[in-house]
Coordinates of C-alpha atoms in Angstrom, one line a residue:
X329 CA 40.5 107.2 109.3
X330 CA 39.3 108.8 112.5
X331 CA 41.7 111.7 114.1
X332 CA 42.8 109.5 117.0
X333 CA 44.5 107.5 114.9
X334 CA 46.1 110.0 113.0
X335 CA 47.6 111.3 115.5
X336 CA 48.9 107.6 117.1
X337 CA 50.8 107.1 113.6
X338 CA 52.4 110.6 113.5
X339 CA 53.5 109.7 117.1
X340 CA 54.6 106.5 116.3
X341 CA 56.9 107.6 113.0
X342 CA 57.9 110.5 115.0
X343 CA 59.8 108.0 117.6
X344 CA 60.9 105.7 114.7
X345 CA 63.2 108.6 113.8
X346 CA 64.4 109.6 117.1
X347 CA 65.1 106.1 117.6
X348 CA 66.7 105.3 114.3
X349 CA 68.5 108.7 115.0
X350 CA 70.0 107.4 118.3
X351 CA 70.7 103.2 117.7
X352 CA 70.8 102.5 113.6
X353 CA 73.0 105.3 112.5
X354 CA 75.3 104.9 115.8
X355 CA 78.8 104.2 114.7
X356 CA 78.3 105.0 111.7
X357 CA 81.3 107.1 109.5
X358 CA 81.6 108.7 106.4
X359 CA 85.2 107.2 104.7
X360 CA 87.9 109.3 105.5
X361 CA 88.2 111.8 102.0
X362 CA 91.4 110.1 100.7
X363 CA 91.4 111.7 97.1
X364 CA 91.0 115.2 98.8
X365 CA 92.9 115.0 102.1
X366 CA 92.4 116.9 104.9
X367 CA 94.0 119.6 106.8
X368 CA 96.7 118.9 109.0
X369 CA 97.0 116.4 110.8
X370 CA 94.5 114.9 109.8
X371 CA 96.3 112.6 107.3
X372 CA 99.6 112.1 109.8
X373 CA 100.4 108.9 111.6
X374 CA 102.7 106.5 113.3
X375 CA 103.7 103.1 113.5
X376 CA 103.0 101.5 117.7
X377 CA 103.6 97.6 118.4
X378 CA 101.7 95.4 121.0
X379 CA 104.1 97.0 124.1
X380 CA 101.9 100.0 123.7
X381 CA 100.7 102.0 127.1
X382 CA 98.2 103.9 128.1
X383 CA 100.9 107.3 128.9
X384 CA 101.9 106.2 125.2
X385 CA 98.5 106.8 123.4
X386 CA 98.2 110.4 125.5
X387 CA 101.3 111.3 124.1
X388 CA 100.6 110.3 120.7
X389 CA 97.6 112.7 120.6
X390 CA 99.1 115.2 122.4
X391 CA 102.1 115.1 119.1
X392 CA 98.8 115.8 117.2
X393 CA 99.2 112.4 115.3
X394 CA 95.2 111.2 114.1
X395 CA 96.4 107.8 112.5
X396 CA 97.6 104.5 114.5
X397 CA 98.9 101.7 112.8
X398 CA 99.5 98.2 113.8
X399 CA 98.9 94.5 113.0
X400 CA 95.9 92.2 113.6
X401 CA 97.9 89.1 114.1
X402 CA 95.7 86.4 112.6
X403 CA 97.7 83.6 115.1
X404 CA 96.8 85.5 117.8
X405 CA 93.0 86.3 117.0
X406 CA 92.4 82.6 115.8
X407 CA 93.9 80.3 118.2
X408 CA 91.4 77.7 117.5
X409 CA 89.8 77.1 114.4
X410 CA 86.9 78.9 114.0
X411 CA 87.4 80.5 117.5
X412 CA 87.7 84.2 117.5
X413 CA 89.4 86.0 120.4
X414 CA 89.8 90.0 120.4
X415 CA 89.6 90.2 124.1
X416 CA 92.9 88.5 124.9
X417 CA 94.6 89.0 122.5
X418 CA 94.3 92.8 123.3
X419 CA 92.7 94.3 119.8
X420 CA 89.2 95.1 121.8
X421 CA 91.0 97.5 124.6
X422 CA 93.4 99.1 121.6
X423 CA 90.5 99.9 119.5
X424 CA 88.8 101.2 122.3
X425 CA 91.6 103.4 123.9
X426 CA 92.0 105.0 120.0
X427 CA 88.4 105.7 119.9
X428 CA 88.6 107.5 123.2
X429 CA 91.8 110.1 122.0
X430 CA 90.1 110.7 118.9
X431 CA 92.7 108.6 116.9
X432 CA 91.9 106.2 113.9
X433 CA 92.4 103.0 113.8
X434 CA 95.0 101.9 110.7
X435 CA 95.3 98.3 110.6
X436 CA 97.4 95.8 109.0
X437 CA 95.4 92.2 107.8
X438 CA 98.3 89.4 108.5
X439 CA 100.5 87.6 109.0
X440 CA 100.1 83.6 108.1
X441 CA 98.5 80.9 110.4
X442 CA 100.0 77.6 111.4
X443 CA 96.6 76.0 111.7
X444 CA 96.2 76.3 107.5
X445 CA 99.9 77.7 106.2
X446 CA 103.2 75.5 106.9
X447 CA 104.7 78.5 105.8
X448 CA 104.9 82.7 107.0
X449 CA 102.3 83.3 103.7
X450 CA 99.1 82.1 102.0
X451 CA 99.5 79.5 99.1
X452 CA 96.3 77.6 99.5
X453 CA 92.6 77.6 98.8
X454 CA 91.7 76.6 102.0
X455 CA 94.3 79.7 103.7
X456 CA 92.7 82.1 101.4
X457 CA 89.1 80.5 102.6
X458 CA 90.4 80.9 106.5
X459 CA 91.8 84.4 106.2
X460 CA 88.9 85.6 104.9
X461 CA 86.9 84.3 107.6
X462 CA 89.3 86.2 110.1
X463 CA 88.8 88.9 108.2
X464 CA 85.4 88.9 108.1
X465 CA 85.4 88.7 111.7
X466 CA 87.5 91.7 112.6
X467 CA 86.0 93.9 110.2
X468 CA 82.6 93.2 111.2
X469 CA 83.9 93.6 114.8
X470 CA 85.5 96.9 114.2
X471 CA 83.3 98.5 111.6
X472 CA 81.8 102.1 111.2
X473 CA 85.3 104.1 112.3
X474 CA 86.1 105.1 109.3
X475 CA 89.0 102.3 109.4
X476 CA 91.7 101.7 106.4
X477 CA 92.2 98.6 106.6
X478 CA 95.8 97.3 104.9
X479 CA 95.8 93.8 103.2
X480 CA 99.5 92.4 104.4
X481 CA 102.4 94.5 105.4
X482 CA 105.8 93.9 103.1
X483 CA 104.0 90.5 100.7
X484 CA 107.4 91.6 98.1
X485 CA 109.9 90.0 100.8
X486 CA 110.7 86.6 102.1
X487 CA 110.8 88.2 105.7
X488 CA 106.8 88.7 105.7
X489 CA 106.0 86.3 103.1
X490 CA 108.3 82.9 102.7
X491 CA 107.0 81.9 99.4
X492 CA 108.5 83.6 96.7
X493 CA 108.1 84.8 94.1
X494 CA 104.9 86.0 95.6
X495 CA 103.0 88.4 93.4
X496 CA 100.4 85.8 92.2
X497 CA 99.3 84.3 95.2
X498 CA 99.4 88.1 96.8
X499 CA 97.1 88.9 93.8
X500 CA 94.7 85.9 95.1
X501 CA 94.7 86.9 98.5
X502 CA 93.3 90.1 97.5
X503 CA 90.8 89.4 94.8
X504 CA 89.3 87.2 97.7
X505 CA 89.8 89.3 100.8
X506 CA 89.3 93.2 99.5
X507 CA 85.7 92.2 98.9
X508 CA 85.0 91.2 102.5
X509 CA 86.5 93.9 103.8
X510 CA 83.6 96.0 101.9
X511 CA 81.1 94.5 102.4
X512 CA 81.5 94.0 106.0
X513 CA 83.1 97.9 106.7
X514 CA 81.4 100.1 104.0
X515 CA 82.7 102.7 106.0
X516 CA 86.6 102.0 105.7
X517 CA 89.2 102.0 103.0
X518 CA 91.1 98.9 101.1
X519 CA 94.7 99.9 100.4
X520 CA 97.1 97.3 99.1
X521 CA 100.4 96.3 98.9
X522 CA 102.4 97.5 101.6
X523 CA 105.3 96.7 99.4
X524 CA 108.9 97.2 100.8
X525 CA 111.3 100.3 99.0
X526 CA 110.2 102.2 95.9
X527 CA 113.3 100.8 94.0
X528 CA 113.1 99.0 90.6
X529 CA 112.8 95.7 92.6
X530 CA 109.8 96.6 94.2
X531 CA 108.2 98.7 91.1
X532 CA 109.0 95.7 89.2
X533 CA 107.1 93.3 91.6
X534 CA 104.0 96.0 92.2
X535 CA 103.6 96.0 88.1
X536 CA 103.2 92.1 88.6
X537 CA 100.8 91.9 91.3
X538 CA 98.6 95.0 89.1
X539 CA 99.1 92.9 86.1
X540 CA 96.8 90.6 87.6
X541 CA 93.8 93.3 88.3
X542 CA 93.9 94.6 91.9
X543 CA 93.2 98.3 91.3
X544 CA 89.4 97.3 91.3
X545 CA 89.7 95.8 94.5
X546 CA 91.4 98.5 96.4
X547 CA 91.1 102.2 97.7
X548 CA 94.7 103.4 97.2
X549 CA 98.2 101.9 96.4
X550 CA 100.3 101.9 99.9
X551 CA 104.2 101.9 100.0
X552 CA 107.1 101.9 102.3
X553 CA 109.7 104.5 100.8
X554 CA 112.8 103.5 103.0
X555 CA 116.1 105.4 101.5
X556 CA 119.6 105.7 103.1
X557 CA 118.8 109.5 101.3
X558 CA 117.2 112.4 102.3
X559 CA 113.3 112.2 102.4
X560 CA 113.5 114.8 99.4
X561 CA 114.6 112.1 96.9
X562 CA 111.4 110.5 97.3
X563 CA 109.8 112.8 94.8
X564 CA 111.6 110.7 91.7
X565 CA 110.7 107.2 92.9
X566 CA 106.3 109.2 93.6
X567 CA 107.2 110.1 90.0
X568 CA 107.6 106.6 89.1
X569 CA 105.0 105.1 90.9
X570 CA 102.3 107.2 89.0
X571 CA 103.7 106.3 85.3
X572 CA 103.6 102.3 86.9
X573 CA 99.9 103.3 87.7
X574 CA 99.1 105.0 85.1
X575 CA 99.7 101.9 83.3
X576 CA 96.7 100.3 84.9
X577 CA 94.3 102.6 84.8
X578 CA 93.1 106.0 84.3
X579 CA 91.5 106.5 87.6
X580 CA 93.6 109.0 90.3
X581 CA 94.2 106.2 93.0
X582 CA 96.1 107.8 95.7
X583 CA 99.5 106.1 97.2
X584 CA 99.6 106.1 100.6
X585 CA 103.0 105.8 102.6
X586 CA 102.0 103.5 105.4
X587 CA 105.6 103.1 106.9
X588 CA 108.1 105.1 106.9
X589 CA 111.0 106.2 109.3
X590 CA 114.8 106.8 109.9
X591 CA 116.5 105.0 112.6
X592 CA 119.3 106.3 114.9
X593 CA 121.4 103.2 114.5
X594 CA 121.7 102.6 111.3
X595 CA 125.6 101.7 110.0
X596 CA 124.9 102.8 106.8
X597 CA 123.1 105.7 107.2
X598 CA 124.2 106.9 111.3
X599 CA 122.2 109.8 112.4
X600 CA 122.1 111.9 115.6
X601 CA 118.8 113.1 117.6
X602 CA 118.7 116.0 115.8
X603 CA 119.2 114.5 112.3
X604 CA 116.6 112.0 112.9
X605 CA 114.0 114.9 114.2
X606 CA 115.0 116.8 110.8
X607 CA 114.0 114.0 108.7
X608 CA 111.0 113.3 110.1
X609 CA 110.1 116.8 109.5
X610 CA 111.1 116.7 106.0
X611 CA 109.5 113.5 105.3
X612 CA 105.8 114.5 106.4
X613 CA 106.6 117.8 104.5
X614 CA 107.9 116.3 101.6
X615 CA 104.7 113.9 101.3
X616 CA 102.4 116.8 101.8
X617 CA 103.7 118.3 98.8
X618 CA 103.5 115.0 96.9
X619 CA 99.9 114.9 97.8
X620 CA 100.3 112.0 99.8
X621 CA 96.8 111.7 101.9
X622 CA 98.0 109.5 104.7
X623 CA 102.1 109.4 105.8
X624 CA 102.8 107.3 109.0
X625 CA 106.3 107.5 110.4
X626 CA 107.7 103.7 111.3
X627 CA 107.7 103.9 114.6
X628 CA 106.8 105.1 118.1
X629 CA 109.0 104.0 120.3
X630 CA 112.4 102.1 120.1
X631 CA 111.2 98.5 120.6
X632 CA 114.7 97.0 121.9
X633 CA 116.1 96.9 125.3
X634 CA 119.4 98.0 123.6
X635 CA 119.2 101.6 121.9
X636 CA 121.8 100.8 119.5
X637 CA 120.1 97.7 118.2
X638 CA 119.6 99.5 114.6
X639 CA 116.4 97.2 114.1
X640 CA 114.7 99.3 117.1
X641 CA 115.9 102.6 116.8
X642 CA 113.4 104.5 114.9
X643 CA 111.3 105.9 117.0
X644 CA 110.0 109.2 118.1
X645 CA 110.8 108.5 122.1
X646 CA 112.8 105.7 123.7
X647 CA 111.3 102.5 124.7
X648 CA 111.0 103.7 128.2
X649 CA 108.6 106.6 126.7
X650 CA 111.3 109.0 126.9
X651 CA 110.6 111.9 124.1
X652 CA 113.0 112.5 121.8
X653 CA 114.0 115.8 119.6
X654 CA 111.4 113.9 116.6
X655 CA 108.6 114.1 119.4
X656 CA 109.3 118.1 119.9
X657 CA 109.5 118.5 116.1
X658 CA 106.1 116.4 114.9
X659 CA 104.2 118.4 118.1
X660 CA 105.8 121.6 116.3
X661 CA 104.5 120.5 113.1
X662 CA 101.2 119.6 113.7
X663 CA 100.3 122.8 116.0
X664 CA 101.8 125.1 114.0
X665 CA 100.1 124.1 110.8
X666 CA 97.0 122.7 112.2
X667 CA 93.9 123.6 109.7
X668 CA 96.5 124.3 107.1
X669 CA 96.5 122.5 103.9
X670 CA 99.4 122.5 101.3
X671 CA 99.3 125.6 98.7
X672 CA 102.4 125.3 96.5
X673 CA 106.2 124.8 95.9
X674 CA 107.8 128.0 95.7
X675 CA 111.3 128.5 93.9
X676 CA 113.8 130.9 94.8
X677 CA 117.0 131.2 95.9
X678 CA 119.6 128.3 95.9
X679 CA 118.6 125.2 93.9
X680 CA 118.6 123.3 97.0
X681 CA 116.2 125.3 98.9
X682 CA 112.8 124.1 99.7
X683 CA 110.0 126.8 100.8
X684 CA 106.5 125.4 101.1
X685 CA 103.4 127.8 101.1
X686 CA 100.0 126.3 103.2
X687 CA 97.2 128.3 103.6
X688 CA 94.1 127.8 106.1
X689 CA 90.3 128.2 105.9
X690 CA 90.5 132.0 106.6
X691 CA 93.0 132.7 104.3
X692 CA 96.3 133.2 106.3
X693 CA 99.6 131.7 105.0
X694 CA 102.6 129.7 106.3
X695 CA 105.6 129.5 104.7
X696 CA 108.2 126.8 105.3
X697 CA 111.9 126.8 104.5
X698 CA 114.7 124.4 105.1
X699 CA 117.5 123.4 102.4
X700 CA 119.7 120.5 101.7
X701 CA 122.6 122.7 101.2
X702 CA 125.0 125.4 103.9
X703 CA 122.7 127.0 106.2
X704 CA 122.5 130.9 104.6
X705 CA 120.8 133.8 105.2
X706 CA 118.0 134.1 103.0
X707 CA 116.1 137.7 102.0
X708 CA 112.9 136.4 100.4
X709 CA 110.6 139.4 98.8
X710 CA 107.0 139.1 100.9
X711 CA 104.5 141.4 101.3
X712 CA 105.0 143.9 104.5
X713 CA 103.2 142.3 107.6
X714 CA 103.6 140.3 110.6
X715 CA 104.0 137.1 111.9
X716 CA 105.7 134.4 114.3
X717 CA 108.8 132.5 113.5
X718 CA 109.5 129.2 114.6
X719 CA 111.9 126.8 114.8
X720 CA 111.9 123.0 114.1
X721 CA 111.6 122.2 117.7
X722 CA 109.1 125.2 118.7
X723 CA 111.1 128.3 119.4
X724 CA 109.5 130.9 118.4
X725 CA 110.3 134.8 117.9
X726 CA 108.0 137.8 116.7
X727 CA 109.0 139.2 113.4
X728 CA 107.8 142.1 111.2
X729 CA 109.2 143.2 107.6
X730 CA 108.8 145.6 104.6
X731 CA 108.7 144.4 101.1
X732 CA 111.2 141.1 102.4
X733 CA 111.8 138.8 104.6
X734 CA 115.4 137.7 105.8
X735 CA 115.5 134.3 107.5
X736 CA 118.2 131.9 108.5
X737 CA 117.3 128.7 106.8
X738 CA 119.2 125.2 107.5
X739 CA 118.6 121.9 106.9
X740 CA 115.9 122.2 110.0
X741 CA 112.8 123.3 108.8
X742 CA 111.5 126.6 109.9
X743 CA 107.6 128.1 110.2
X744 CA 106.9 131.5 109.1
X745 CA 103.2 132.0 110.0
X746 CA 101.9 135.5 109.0
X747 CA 99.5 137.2 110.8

């Protein structure tokens, strides 16, 4: 082999590489570290619907949010049979604006389709067949972002899914579908059921629908923990869920709580601006303690033209993009704990208070108090030093101690951050 030669193949596998370098691996995404979780934000999220602007994206990643979640209407992709349509129907321009704010994509995989279903559900062998193909489409077409990609939203009601009881035919759905998703998006994550409240109704129907072997199919178990309750009562019903897992398999799958919020409007449980900015606090909190790896707050923006229409008044600004006191406290949240990941629960003081220690790559700690009780004046024994104090909405005033600390705690969460 002379030496001109040689050299013409070196050449030619150098370029190979730069080339495979620059097209082959484009796109492509490790999946996001769901057993692990990352540092805030990176595991925070909210709910947006179709009436979603471009002022409304900037806003969500200036709160700091990295997850979006929404439905991929199957009606509305496949209009046709066999016909495909992500232009109109708006997911292309979405998936792009998410991309370009550095948010990921969560998507929901639904609803029914009166081409091949009679009914708001999937009962047949030739739905199943269809949905898969829709879903082979629009994983295919969004692929290599690192997606989770949610199989239903709510299957465990007759609002989402008409045919009940449902668990079997959920079950089917998935066994056929969760595959697809896989193969097509080696890069995303399967997470399954979306099911509605963590009562004994909806444990009862998730133990049905495992009983018939999803947890091989899927990444994670997703739930929707809607209380009239504090968020802090959640920890019980977490408690639960893992002994119903456990059940199944011996394997840590991680529960992910994919919808989750507290609306102004509600008869049964009324709350003010400021009550509704203190549970949303608490509730990301509270699932970062749980370990929780992804928590999105349900929802963005109050979808009715009338604010006191209970159905609509969840979100974290008004349906005319207005910002609410939730806006100023998830912004607070996620800049004041950026890069820091949850340490420990510490105990002291009242039974009802909650202090929260996160710590960051270099080694500094935040502390955070609130408690379910009377706001008190609380002397908590830390180290001398410095820091910054903040409040739930981003006030923020200098502090230094010896031996203790005294703050004023409430049932606002507070940020200590020590220098």
């Amino acid at each position: 082999m002379n030496l001109k030669y040689i050299r013409f193949l070196a050449g030619f596998f150098l370029i190979s590489i730069v080339i495979l370098s620059l097209t082959g691996c484009e796109g492509k995404q490790e999946k996001f570290p769901i057993e692990k979780g990352s540092p805030i934000p990176g595991g925070l999220g909210v709910s947006i619907h179709s009436n979603i602007t471009d002022e409304d994206i900037q806003m969500i990643a200036d709160a700091g949010f990295k997850w979006v979640r929404i439905d991929i209407f199957w009606e509305r992709v496949e209009t046709k049979k066999g016909h495909y349509d992500f232009k109109t129907s708006g997911y292309d321009k979405l998936n792009k604006k998410l991309k370009t704010h550095n948010i990921k994509p969560y998507y929901i995989l639904n609803y029914s389709n009166s081409l091949y279903e009679k009914d708001r559900s999937i009962v047949t062998d030739e739905g199943r067949a269809a949905f898969s193909k829709f879903v082979k489409e629009t994983t295919k077409r969004y692929k290599n972002q690192g997606i989770i990609w949610e199989i239903w939203n709510e299957p465990n009601i007759a609002l989402f899914w008409e045919s009940q009881p449902s668990y079997e035919d959920y079950a089917d759905l998935v066994k056929v579908v969760a595959p697809v998703i896989k193969k097509q998006d080696p890069s995303g994550l399967v997470v399954a059921p979306a099911i509605s409240t963590l009562n004994d109704n909806g444990l009862s129907w998730l133990s049905e629908v495992l009983d018939r072997n999803i947890l091989s199919k899927i990444d994670a178990i997703s739930v929707h923990p809607y209380r009239l309750t504090g968020p802090e009562t959640v920890v019980n019903d977490y408690r639960k869920l893992k002994k119903t897992i456990k059940r199944y398999t011996d394997k840590d799958i991680p529960i992910i709580s994919s919808e989750w919020g507290y609306s102004m409007a509600d008869e049964e449980l009324p709350l003010t601006e400021t009550q509704q900015a203190k549970y949303l606090t608490r509730m990301f909190l509270i699932n970062l303690q749980e370990g929780i790896p992804v928590s999105v707050w349900y929802d963005w923006k109050n979808d009715g033209v009338n604010p006191d229409d209970k159905q609509h008044n969840y979100g974290i600004v008004f349906n005319d993009s207005t910002q609410k006191l939730s806006y100023n406290a998830i912004q607070t949240l996620t800049k004041n704990l950026k890069g820091y990941k949850f340490s420990k629960t510490i105990k002291y003081g009242r039974s009802d208070n909650h202090i929260l220690e996160f710590k960051n790559a270099d080694g500094k700690k935040a502390l955070v108090f609130w408690t379910t009780g009377e706001n008190y004046k609380l002397t908590y024994p830390l180290k001398s030093g410095n820091g910054k104090y903040y409040s739930m909405i981003g006030g923020m005033q200098r502090f230094k101690w010896k031996d203790e600390v005294e703050v004023n705690i409430s049932s606002s969460p507070s940020y200590l951050l020590i220098d």
